[in-house]
Amino acid sequence: MMIVYHCYGGTHSSPVAAAIHLGFLDPHRLPQPRQLVELPFYDRISPSGYGALRYMGQDAAKNQIYVMGVGYHRDLMRRLVPKVAGILGGNPDHLLLVDVYPHVNWYMKVGGFISRRLGLVAIGRPLVILGTRRAYPKLAEAVKEVWRNLARNTVSRLPEKVQVKRGLMD
Amino acid sequence: MKKIIYHCYGSSHSSVTAAAIHLGMLPRNRLPTSGELLSIPHFDRTTSREVGTPFFMGTDHWGNEVYILGRGRAKKFMKNAVKSLCRIHGFPEEDLLLVDALSILNTTTVVGGTLSRGLGLVSLGRPIAALGIRLSYFNFVRLVEKIERSVRKEKEEIDSPKENK
């Protein structure tokens, strides 16, 4: 099974969720700022790299864990990735997309914007770390939900977490 | 064999037209009638909920698979995702051709497409969209012929060393 945690940029909440999934971080203990900064991809992906699936590691059950940034194109990308994977020889049924963007708070959004879009890492990163620590229990809960669903083997029918306002064309 | 994906905004006009020309569903030496355009599968029919879903249009003379894909405003996201999916599934990146068909679209089709697909005014927008495609039709033919040349050239380059052996 391929599990893809996705958020806006794939560089804050999804690497943290993936790290919890892979056991790099303890879901019951708040990580130190240094632990967060040392995570792969954490606050490191620039906007030109959004959309790519990045490999984080393999869990104990041999699931490959990826992170992805989908920007404001969440629904489009959730349709596109499984179908294109099917065309390229993958099995769309072995692909699970987990949206962690609903757990992102304003500290992370503002800090992420300052650090990633404006490039002011010294200002944005502390804000994003503060926000990540505040969002941590929810992210841990989201990962536990994935574990529970994997254990029940009902992953293909995971409920949608949020209703996103639909634009005219997407 | 290659997989060729013509992509545009909503996979209902420009990518459909290009793929149809590629597959021989539309003539290359004359303008198609509006009726011919409208009889092409997916032409002005892809809904906004299908944007992001690639559709298989057919296999060309040389065995290449032709797809259409609407990528909305997420062109960069789509390209990055497709590239990484190629790597993940071990599909050679050079065997996948992403062709942007939106760049040759004219304003008439954009207006017609927005009316028909965006606002749901099909009876008003569809004829305008078809007219817009007909206005720049031969640009599509040129695009497709360019793509076909590049596909065949690569193929010959690959084939000829084998013949020499």
mmCIF file of C-alpha atoms in Angstrom:
data_model
loop_
_atom_site.group_PDB
_atom_site.id
_atom_site.type_symbol
_atom_site.label_atom_id
_atom_site.label_comp_id
_atom_site.label_asym_id
_atom_site.label_seq_id
_atom_site.Cartn_x
_atom_site.Cartn_y
_atom_site.Cartn_z
ATOM 1 C CA MET A 1 0.000 0.000 0.000
ATOM 2 C CA MET A 2 1.153 3.486 -0.858
ATOM 3 C CA ILE A 3 0.045 6.114 1.649
ATOM 4 C CA VAL A 4 0.273 9.780 0.671
ATOM 5 C CA TYR A 5 -0.189 12.464 3.330
ATOM 6 C CA HIS A 6 -1.060 15.697 1.612
ATOM 7 C CA CYS A 7 -1.550 19.315 2.676
ATOM 8 C CA TYR A 8 -1.039 22.696 1.034
ATOM 9 C CA GLY A 9 2.703 22.603 0.434
ATOM 10 C CA GLY A 10 3.669 19.120 1.580
ATOM 11 C CA THR A 11 6.319 20.687 3.758
ATOM 12 C CA HIS A 12 4.849 21.161 7.271
ATOM 13 C CA SER A 13 1.834 19.144 8.378
ATOM 14 C CA SER A 14 2.259 16.213 5.983
ATOM 15 C CA PRO A 15 5.943 15.482 6.823
ATOM 16 C CA VAL A 16 4.993 15.592 10.526
ATOM 17 C CA ALA A 17 2.071 13.204 9.970
ATOM 18 C CA ALA A 18 4.303 10.919 7.893
ATOM 19 C CA ALA A 19 6.992 11.043 10.600
ATOM 20 C CA ILE A 20 4.429 10.024 13.235
ATOM 21 C CA HIS A 21 3.270 7.220 10.958
ATOM 22 C CA LEU A 22 6.829 5.987 10.482
ATOM 23 C CA GLY A 23 7.660 6.191 14.188
ATOM 24 C CA PHE A 24 10.182 9.052 13.824
ATOM 25 C CA LEU A 25 8.000 11.016 16.248
ATOM 26 C CA ASP A 26 6.073 9.798 19.281
ATOM 27 C CA PRO A 27 2.334 10.461 18.813
ATOM 28 C CA HIS A 28 1.912 10.930 22.585
ATOM 29 C CA ARG A 29 4.757 13.368 23.187
ATOM 30 C CA LEU A 30 5.079 16.895 21.861
ATOM 31 C CA PRO A 31 8.199 17.082 19.634
ATOM 32 C CA GLN A 32 10.935 19.611 20.354
ATOM 33 C CA PRO A 33 11.475 22.352 17.733
ATOM 34 C CA ARG A 34 14.828 20.773 16.849
ATOM 35 C CA GLN A 35 13.159 17.405 16.167
ATOM 36 C CA LEU A 36 10.756 19.099 13.763
ATOM 37 C CA VAL A 37 13.442 21.001 11.882
ATOM 38 C CA GLU A 38 15.447 17.799 11.453
ATOM 39 C CA LEU A 39 12.545 15.993 9.774
ATOM 40 C CA PRO A 40 12.989 15.363 6.051
ATOM 41 C CA PHE A 41 11.283 18.039 3.920
ATOM 42 C CA TYR A 42 10.123 20.005 6.998
ATOM 43 C CA ASP A 43 9.885 23.690 5.963
ATOM 44 C CA ARG A 44 12.207 22.941 3.044
ATOM 45 C CA ILE A 45 10.066 22.527 -0.085
ATOM 46 C CA SER A 46 9.815 25.660 -2.219
ATOM 47 C CA PRO A 47 6.562 26.442 -4.068
ATOM 48 C CA SER A 48 8.046 25.309 -7.406
ATOM 49 C CA GLY A 49 8.252 21.772 -5.992
ATOM 50 C CA TYR A 50 4.611 21.568 -4.916
ATOM 51 C CA GLY A 51 2.674 18.680 -6.397
ATOM 52 C CA ALA A 52 5.511 16.151 -6.331
ATOM 53 C CA LEU A 53 5.166 12.990 -4.263
ATOM 54 C CA ARG A 54 8.131 12.669 -1.924
ATOM 55 C CA TYR A 55 9.144 9.405 -0.314
ATOM 56 C CA MET A 56 9.452 9.491 3.491
ATOM 57 C CA GLY A 57 9.983 5.824 4.257
ATOM 58 C CA GLN A 58 8.444 2.409 4.751
ATOM 59 C CA ASP A 59 6.411 1.457 7.821
ATOM 60 C CA ALA A 60 6.424 -1.853 9.669
ATOM 61 C CA ALA A 61 3.605 -3.196 7.477
ATOM 62 C CA LYS A 62 5.662 -2.421 4.338
ATOM 63 C CA ASN A 63 3.490 0.531 3.318
ATOM 64 C CA GLN A 64 5.393 3.224 1.451
ATOM 65 C CA ILE A 65 4.778 6.630 2.990
ATOM 66 C CA TYR A 66 4.845 9.742 0.815
ATOM 67 C CA VAL A 67 4.088 13.434 1.292
ATOM 68 C CA MET A 68 2.603 15.760 -1.304
ATOM 69 C CA GLY A 69 1.589 19.417 -1.538
ATOM 70 C CA VAL A 70 -1.641 20.011 -3.422
ATOM 71 C CA GLY A 71 -2.080 23.763 -2.979
ATOM 72 C CA TYR A 72 -5.649 24.829 -3.569
ATOM 73 C CA HIS A 73 -6.095 21.980 -6.061
ATOM 74 C CA ARG A 74 -6.961 19.308 -3.523
ATOM 75 C CA ASP A 75 -9.927 17.740 -5.331
ATOM 76 C CA LEU A 76 -8.223 17.886 -8.714
ATOM 77 C CA MET A 77 -5.078 16.231 -7.396
ATOM 78 C CA ARG A 78 -7.040 13.574 -5.509
ATOM 79 C CA ARG A 79 -8.625 12.585 -8.818
ATOM 80 C CA LEU A 80 -5.455 12.931 -10.846
ATOM 81 C CA VAL A 81 -2.926 10.983 -8.748
ATOM 82 C CA PRO A 82 -4.710 7.581 -8.573
ATOM 83 C CA LYS A 83 -5.764 7.701 -12.235
ATOM 84 C CA VAL A 84 -2.347 8.697 -13.547
ATOM 85 C CA ALA A 85 -0.763 6.058 -11.296
ATOM 86 C CA GLY A 86 -3.071 3.528 -12.976
ATOM 87 C CA ILE A 87 -1.973 4.665 -16.446
ATOM 88 C CA LEU A 88 1.691 4.384 -15.479
ATOM 89 C CA GLY A 89 1.362 0.811 -14.277
ATOM 90 C CA GLY A 90 0.450 1.301 -10.613
ATOM 91 C CA ASN A 91 -2.624 -0.047 -8.854
ATOM 92 C CA PRO A 92 -4.973 2.797 -7.807
ATOM 93 C CA ASP A 93 -6.547 0.496 -5.201
ATOM 94 C CA HIS A 94 -3.220 0.322 -3.391
ATOM 95 C CA LEU A 95 -3.062 4.078 -2.996
ATOM 96 C CA LEU A 96 -4.394 5.948 0.009
ATOM 97 C CA LEU A 97 -4.548 9.744 0.037
ATOM 98 C CA VAL A 98 -4.806 11.303 3.495
ATOM 99 C CA ASP A 99 -5.651 15.000 3.748
ATOM 100 C CA VAL A 100 -4.061 16.598 6.809
ATOM 101 C CA TYR A 101 -4.700 20.185 5.726
ATOM 102 C CA PRO A 102 -7.838 20.499 7.936
ATOM 103 C CA HIS A 103 -5.530 20.237 10.974
ATOM 104 C CA VAL A 104 -3.356 23.155 9.853
ATOM 105 C CA ASN A 105 -3.838 26.282 11.973
ATOM 106 C CA TRP A 106 -3.269 29.952 11.202
ATOM 107 C CA TYR A 107 0.186 30.020 12.808
ATOM 108 C CA MET A 108 1.282 27.404 10.295
ATOM 109 C CA LYS A 109 -0.408 29.106 7.363
ATOM 110 C CA VAL A 110 1.071 32.532 8.098
ATOM 111 C CA GLY A 111 4.477 31.152 9.136
ATOM 112 C CA GLY A 112 4.569 28.853 6.124
ATOM 113 C CA PHE A 113 3.719 31.717 3.792
ATOM 114 C CA ILE A 114 6.483 33.904 5.272
ATOM 115 C CA SER A 115 9.054 31.107 5.206
ATOM 116 C CA ARG A 116 8.217 29.395 1.900
ATOM 117 C CA ARG A 117 6.636 32.032 -0.303
ATOM 118 C CA LEU A 118 8.475 35.111 0.918
ATOM 119 C CA GLY A 119 11.648 33.208 1.740
ATOM 120 C CA LEU A 120 12.010 34.852 5.177
ATOM 121 C CA VAL A 121 12.929 31.632 6.971
ATOM 122 C CA ALA A 122 14.183 33.353 10.154
ATOM 123 C CA ILE A 123 10.742 34.895 10.741
ATOM 124 C CA GLY A 124 8.480 32.215 9.298
ATOM 125 C CA ARG A 125 10.058 29.073 10.686
ATOM 126 C CA PRO A 126 9.579 29.827 14.430
ATOM 127 C CA LEU A 127 5.913 30.645 13.745
ATOM 128 C CA VAL A 128 5.424 27.451 11.776
ATOM 129 C CA ILE A 129 7.076 25.417 14.534
ATOM 130 C CA LEU A 130 4.822 27.029 17.158
ATOM 131 C CA GLY A 131 1.813 26.193 14.987
ATOM 132 C CA THR A 132 2.984 22.641 14.332
ATOM 133 C CA ARG A 133 3.328 21.974 18.070
ATOM 134 C CA ARG A 134 -0.188 23.309 18.628
ATOM 135 C CA ALA A 135 -1.564 21.141 15.812
ATOM 136 C CA TYR A 136 0.448 18.102 16.886
ATOM 137 C CA PRO A 137 -2.256 16.263 18.887
ATOM 138 C CA LYS A 138 -4.665 16.563 15.950
ATOM 139 C CA LEU A 139 -2.048 15.354 13.468
ATOM 140 C CA ALA A 140 -1.267 12.412 15.761
ATOM 141 C CA GLU A 141 -4.980 11.650 15.966
ATOM 142 C CA ALA A 142 -5.248 11.733 12.142
ATOM 143 C CA VAL A 143 -2.393 9.221 11.852
ATOM 144 C CA LYS A 144 -3.965 6.962 14.476
ATOM 145 C CA GLU A 145 -7.174 7.072 12.452
ATOM 146 C CA VAL A 146 -5.189 5.871 9.418
ATOM 147 C CA TRP A 147 -3.659 3.064 11.521
ATOM 148 C CA ARG A 148 -7.107 2.028 12.739
ATOM 149 C CA ASN A 149 -8.436 2.000 9.190
ATOM 150 C CA LEU A 150 -5.440 0.060 7.934
ATOM 151 C CA ALA A 151 -6.010 -2.478 10.698
ATOM 152 C CA ARG A 152 -9.664 -2.748 9.721
ATOM 153 C CA ASN A 153 -8.610 -2.812 6.067
ATOM 154 C CA THR A 154 -11.281 -0.314 5.078
ATOM 155 C CA VAL A 155 -8.837 2.226 3.791
ATOM 156 C CA SER A 156 -10.355 2.594 0.372
ATOM 157 C CA ARG A 157 -13.553 3.903 1.907
ATOM 158 C CA LEU A 158 -12.118 6.486 4.285
ATOM 159 C CA PRO A 159 -14.643 9.260 4.870
ATOM 160 C CA GLU A 160 -13.836 12.697 3.532
ATOM 161 C CA LYS A 161 -12.700 14.864 6.407
ATOM 162 C CA VAL A 162 -13.707 18.258 5.061
ATOM 163 C CA GLN A 163 -16.042 19.720 2.529
ATOM 164 C CA VAL A 164 -14.102 22.129 0.379
ATOM 165 C CA LYS A 165 -15.843 24.999 -1.313
ATOM 166 C CA ARG A 166 -15.891 24.245 -5.014
ATOM 167 C CA GLY A 167 -14.882 26.861 -7.541
ATOM 168 C CA LEU A 168 -16.492 27.139 -10.943
ATOM 169 C CA MET A 169 -14.128 24.783 -12.669
ATOM 170 C CA ASP A 170 -12.480 22.667 -10.027
ATOM 171 C CA MET B 1 5.264 2.552 -27.260
ATOM 172 C CA LYS B 2 4.643 5.930 -25.751
ATOM 173 C CA LYS B 3 1.795 7.400 -23.783
ATOM 174 C CA ILE B 4 0.818 10.835 -25.026
ATOM 175 C CA ILE B 5 -1.260 13.067 -22.753
ATOM 176 C CA TYR B 6 -2.751 16.191 -24.306
ATOM 177 C CA HIS B 7 -3.655 18.489 -21.440
ATOM 178 C CA CYS B 8 -5.546 21.758 -21.191
ATOM 179 C CA TYR B 9 -7.751 23.538 -18.675
ATOM 180 C CA GLY B 10 -10.825 21.352 -18.563
ATOM 181 C CA SER B 11 -10.123 18.530 -21.057
ATOM 182 C CA SER B 12 -13.199 19.394 -23.068
ATOM 183 C CA HIS B 13 -12.015 21.512 -26.020
ATOM 184 C CA SER B 14 -8.385 21.987 -26.972
ATOM 185 C CA SER B 15 -6.976 18.703 -25.664
ATOM 186 C CA VAL B 16 -9.946 16.795 -27.126
ATOM 187 C CA THR B 17 -9.434 18.435 -30.521
ATOM 188 C CA ALA B 18 -5.693 17.726 -30.542
ATOM 189 C CA ALA B 19 -6.188 14.104 -29.473
ATOM 190 C CA ALA B 20 -8.940 13.611 -32.096
ATOM 191 C CA ILE B 21 -6.690 14.957 -34.850
ATOM 192 C CA HIS B 22 -3.878 12.720 -33.622
ATOM 193 C CA LEU B 23 -6.159 9.666 -33.754
ATOM 194 C CA GLY B 24 -7.573 10.485 -37.190
ATOM 195 C CA MET B 25 -11.084 11.242 -35.914
ATOM 196 C CA LEU B 26 -10.858 14.718 -37.466
ATOM 197 C CA PRO B 27 -9.560 15.711 -40.927
ATOM 198 C CA ARG B 28 -6.187 17.428 -41.325
ATOM 199 C CA ASN B 29 -6.613 19.014 -44.746
ATOM 200 C CA ARG B 30 -9.902 20.854 -44.225
ATOM 201 C CA LEU B 31 -11.927 22.508 -41.478
ATOM 202 C CA PRO B 32 -14.222 20.098 -39.646
ATOM 203 C CA THR B 33 -17.878 21.057 -39.366
ATOM 204 C CA SER B 34 -19.299 21.923 -35.972
ATOM 205 C CA GLY B 35 -21.218 18.652 -36.144
ATOM 206 C CA GLU B 36 -17.993 16.702 -36.607
ATOM 207 C CA LEU B 37 -16.450 18.468 -33.623
ATOM 208 C CA LEU B 38 -19.452 17.861 -31.395
ATOM 209 C CA SER B 39 -19.511 14.147 -32.256
ATOM 210 C CA ILE B 40 -16.006 13.686 -30.762
ATOM 211 C CA PRO B 41 -16.203 11.966 -27.367
ATOM 212 C CA HIS B 42 -15.742 14.394 -24.463
ATOM 213 C CA PHE B 43 -15.949 17.483 -26.711
ATOM 214 C CA ASP B 44 -17.529 20.215 -24.537
ATOM 215 C CA ARG B 45 -18.831 17.449 -22.261
ATOM 216 C CA THR B 46 -16.242 17.059 -19.482
ATOM 217 C CA THR B 47 -17.791 18.347 -16.259
ATOM 218 C CA SER B 48 -15.866 20.441 -13.752
ATOM 219 C CA ARG B 49 -15.909 17.479 -11.348
ATOM 220 C CA GLU B 50 -13.981 15.445 -13.925
ATOM 221 C CA VAL B 51 -11.186 18.006 -14.246
ATOM 222 C CA GLY B 52 -8.032 16.186 -13.163
ATOM 223 C CA THR B 53 -9.207 12.815 -14.481
ATOM 224 C CA PRO B 54 -7.262 11.592 -17.505
ATOM 225 C CA PHE B 55 -9.392 9.960 -20.221
ATOM 226 C CA PHE B 56 -8.167 7.395 -22.712
ATOM 227 C CA MET B 57 -8.999 8.550 -26.253
ATOM 228 C CA GLY B 58 -7.492 5.755 -28.327
ATOM 229 C CA THR B 59 -4.365 4.189 -29.789
ATOM 230 C CA ASP B 60 -2.712 5.769 -32.834
ATOM 231 C CA HIS B 61 -1.255 4.051 -35.956
ATOM 232 C CA TRP B 62 2.053 3.442 -34.228
ATOM 233 C CA GLY B 63 0.550 1.946 -31.095
ATOM 234 C CA ASN B 64 0.989 5.012 -28.885
ATOM 235 C CA GLU B 65 -1.765 5.527 -26.335
ATOM 236 C CA VAL B 66 -3.413 8.941 -26.465
ATOM 237 C CA TYR B 67 -5.037 10.498 -23.398
ATOM 238 C CA ILE B 68 -6.630 13.830 -22.554
ATOM 239 C CA LEU B 69 -6.317 15.516 -19.179
ATOM 240 C CA GLY B 70 -7.793 18.669 -17.673
ATOM 241 C CA ARG B 71 -5.441 20.232 -15.156
ATOM 242 C CA GLY B 72 -7.283 23.445 -14.304
ATOM 243 C CA ARG B 73 -4.906 26.039 -12.942
ATOM 244 C CA ALA B 74 -2.697 23.316 -11.462
ATOM 245 C CA LYS B 75 -0.314 22.808 -14.389
ATOM 246 C CA LYS B 76 2.820 22.895 -12.204
ATOM 247 C CA PHE B 77 1.255 20.560 -9.617
ATOM 248 C CA MET B 78 0.157 18.161 -12.336
ATOM 249 C CA LYS B 79 3.601 18.064 -13.954
ATOM 250 C CA ASN B 80 5.403 17.504 -10.645
ATOM 251 C CA ALA B 81 2.951 14.781 -9.618
ATOM 252 C CA VAL B 82 3.145 12.994 -12.973
ATOM 253 C CA LYS B 83 6.952 13.089 -12.947
ATOM 254 C CA SER B 84 7.164 11.626 -9.458
ATOM 255 C CA LEU B 85 4.551 8.962 -10.291
ATOM 256 C CA CYS B 86 6.739 7.958 -13.267
ATOM 257 C CA ARG B 87 9.675 7.433 -10.925
ATOM 258 C CA ILE B 88 7.594 5.615 -8.300
ATOM 259 C CA HIS B 89 6.116 3.154 -10.790
ATOM 260 C CA GLY B 90 9.309 2.754 -12.803
ATOM 261 C CA PHE B 91 7.783 4.184 -15.967
ATOM 262 C CA PRO B 92 10.470 5.744 -18.212
ATOM 263 C CA GLU B 93 9.858 9.507 -18.205
ATOM 264 C CA GLU B 94 10.852 9.804 -21.866
ATOM 265 C CA ASP B 95 8.020 7.449 -22.848
ATOM 266 C CA LEU B 96 5.416 9.825 -21.455
ATOM 267 C CA LEU B 97 4.686 12.949 -23.472
ATOM 268 C CA LEU B 98 2.807 15.770 -21.762
ATOM 269 C CA VAL B 99 1.565 18.106 -24.487
ATOM 270 C CA ASP B 100 0.106 21.460 -23.501
ATOM 271 C CA ALA B 101 -2.804 22.055 -25.873
ATOM 272 C CA LEU B 102 -4.050 25.131 -24.026
ATOM 273 C CA SER B 103 -1.343 27.425 -25.358
ATOM 274 C CA ILE B 104 -2.926 27.586 -28.818
ATOM 275 C CA LEU B 105 -6.446 28.217 -27.591
ATOM 276 C CA ASN B 106 -8.114 31.447 -28.658
ATOM 277 C CA THR B 107 -10.375 33.774 -26.685
ATOM 278 C CA THR B 108 -13.524 32.653 -28.512
ATOM 279 C CA THR B 109 -13.139 29.096 -27.214
ATOM 280 C CA VAL B 110 -12.324 30.364 -23.741
ATOM 281 C CA VAL B 111 -15.544 32.426 -23.729
ATOM 282 C CA GLY B 112 -17.620 29.573 -25.155
ATOM 283 C CA GLY B 113 -16.039 27.037 -22.837
ATOM 284 C CA THR B 114 -16.597 29.205 -19.774
ATOM 285 C CA LEU B 115 -20.256 29.722 -20.720
ATOM 286 C CA SER B 116 -20.859 26.051 -21.437
ATOM 287 C CA ARG B 117 -18.635 24.262 -18.885
ATOM 288 C CA GLY B 118 -18.238 26.902 -16.206
ATOM 289 C CA LEU B 119 -21.696 28.422 -16.103
ATOM 290 C CA GLY B 120 -23.688 25.535 -17.564
ATOM 291 C CA LEU B 121 -25.156 27.571 -20.439
ATOM 292 C CA VAL B 122 -24.587 24.747 -22.917
ATOM 293 C CA SER B 123 -26.875 25.919 -25.725
ATOM 294 C CA LEU B 124 -25.194 29.306 -25.743
ATOM 295 C CA GLY B 125 -21.600 28.321 -25.081
ATOM 296 C CA ARG B 126 -21.224 25.133 -27.147
ATOM 297 C CA PRO B 127 -21.581 26.756 -30.605
ATOM 298 C CA ILE B 128 -19.188 29.536 -29.569
ATOM 299 C CA ALA B 129 -16.636 26.993 -28.328
ATOM 300 C CA ALA B 130 -16.922 24.975 -31.548
ATOM 301 C CA LEU B 131 -16.537 28.156 -33.605
ATOM 302 C CA GLY B 132 -13.430 29.084 -31.601
ATOM 303 C CA ILE B 133 -11.845 25.693 -32.266
ATOM 304 C CA ARG B 134 -12.602 26.037 -35.995
ATOM 305 C CA LEU B 135 -11.024 29.514 -36.042
ATOM 306 C CA SER B 136 -7.641 28.194 -34.904
ATOM 307 C CA TYR B 137 -8.080 24.620 -36.152
ATOM 308 C CA PHE B 138 -4.923 24.396 -38.229
ATOM 309 C CA ASN B 139 -2.802 25.414 -35.235
ATOM 310 C CA PHE B 140 -4.017 22.186 -33.640
ATOM 311 C CA VAL B 141 -3.125 20.232 -36.772
ATOM 312 C CA ARG B 142 0.373 21.745 -36.710
ATOM 313 C CA LEU B 143 0.793 20.945 -33.003
ATOM 314 C CA VAL B 144 -0.236 17.315 -33.540
ATOM 315 C CA GLU B 145 2.029 16.921 -36.575
ATOM 316 C CA LYS B 146 4.931 18.335 -34.578
ATOM 317 C CA ILE B 147 4.285 15.828 -31.784
ATOM 318 C CA GLU B 148 3.961 12.945 -34.243
ATOM 319 C CA ARG B 149 7.220 13.903 -35.944
ATOM 320 C CA SER B 150 9.052 13.987 -32.630
ATOM 321 C CA VAL B 151 7.612 10.617 -31.582
ATOM 322 C CA ARG B 152 8.491 8.980 -34.905
ATOM 323 C CA LYS B 153 11.945 10.551 -35.057
ATOM 324 C CA GLU B 154 12.805 9.173 -31.632
ATOM 325 C CA LYS B 155 11.451 5.810 -32.643
ATOM 326 C CA GLU B 156 13.591 5.718 -35.800
ATOM 327 C CA GLU B 157 16.641 6.729 -33.802
ATOM 328 C CA ILE B 158 15.991 3.847 -31.461
ATOM 329 C CA ASP B 159 15.209 1.377 -34.243
ATOM 330 C CA SER B 160 18.054 2.122 -36.650
ATOM 331 C CA PRO B 161 20.980 1.069 -34.414
ATOM 332 C CA LYS B 162 19.290 -2.305 -33.970
ATOM 333 C CA GLU B 163 19.068 -2.746 -37.748
ATOM 334 C CA ASN B 164 22.761 -1.995 -38.063
ATOM 335 C CA LYS B 165 23.620 -4.801 -35.662
#
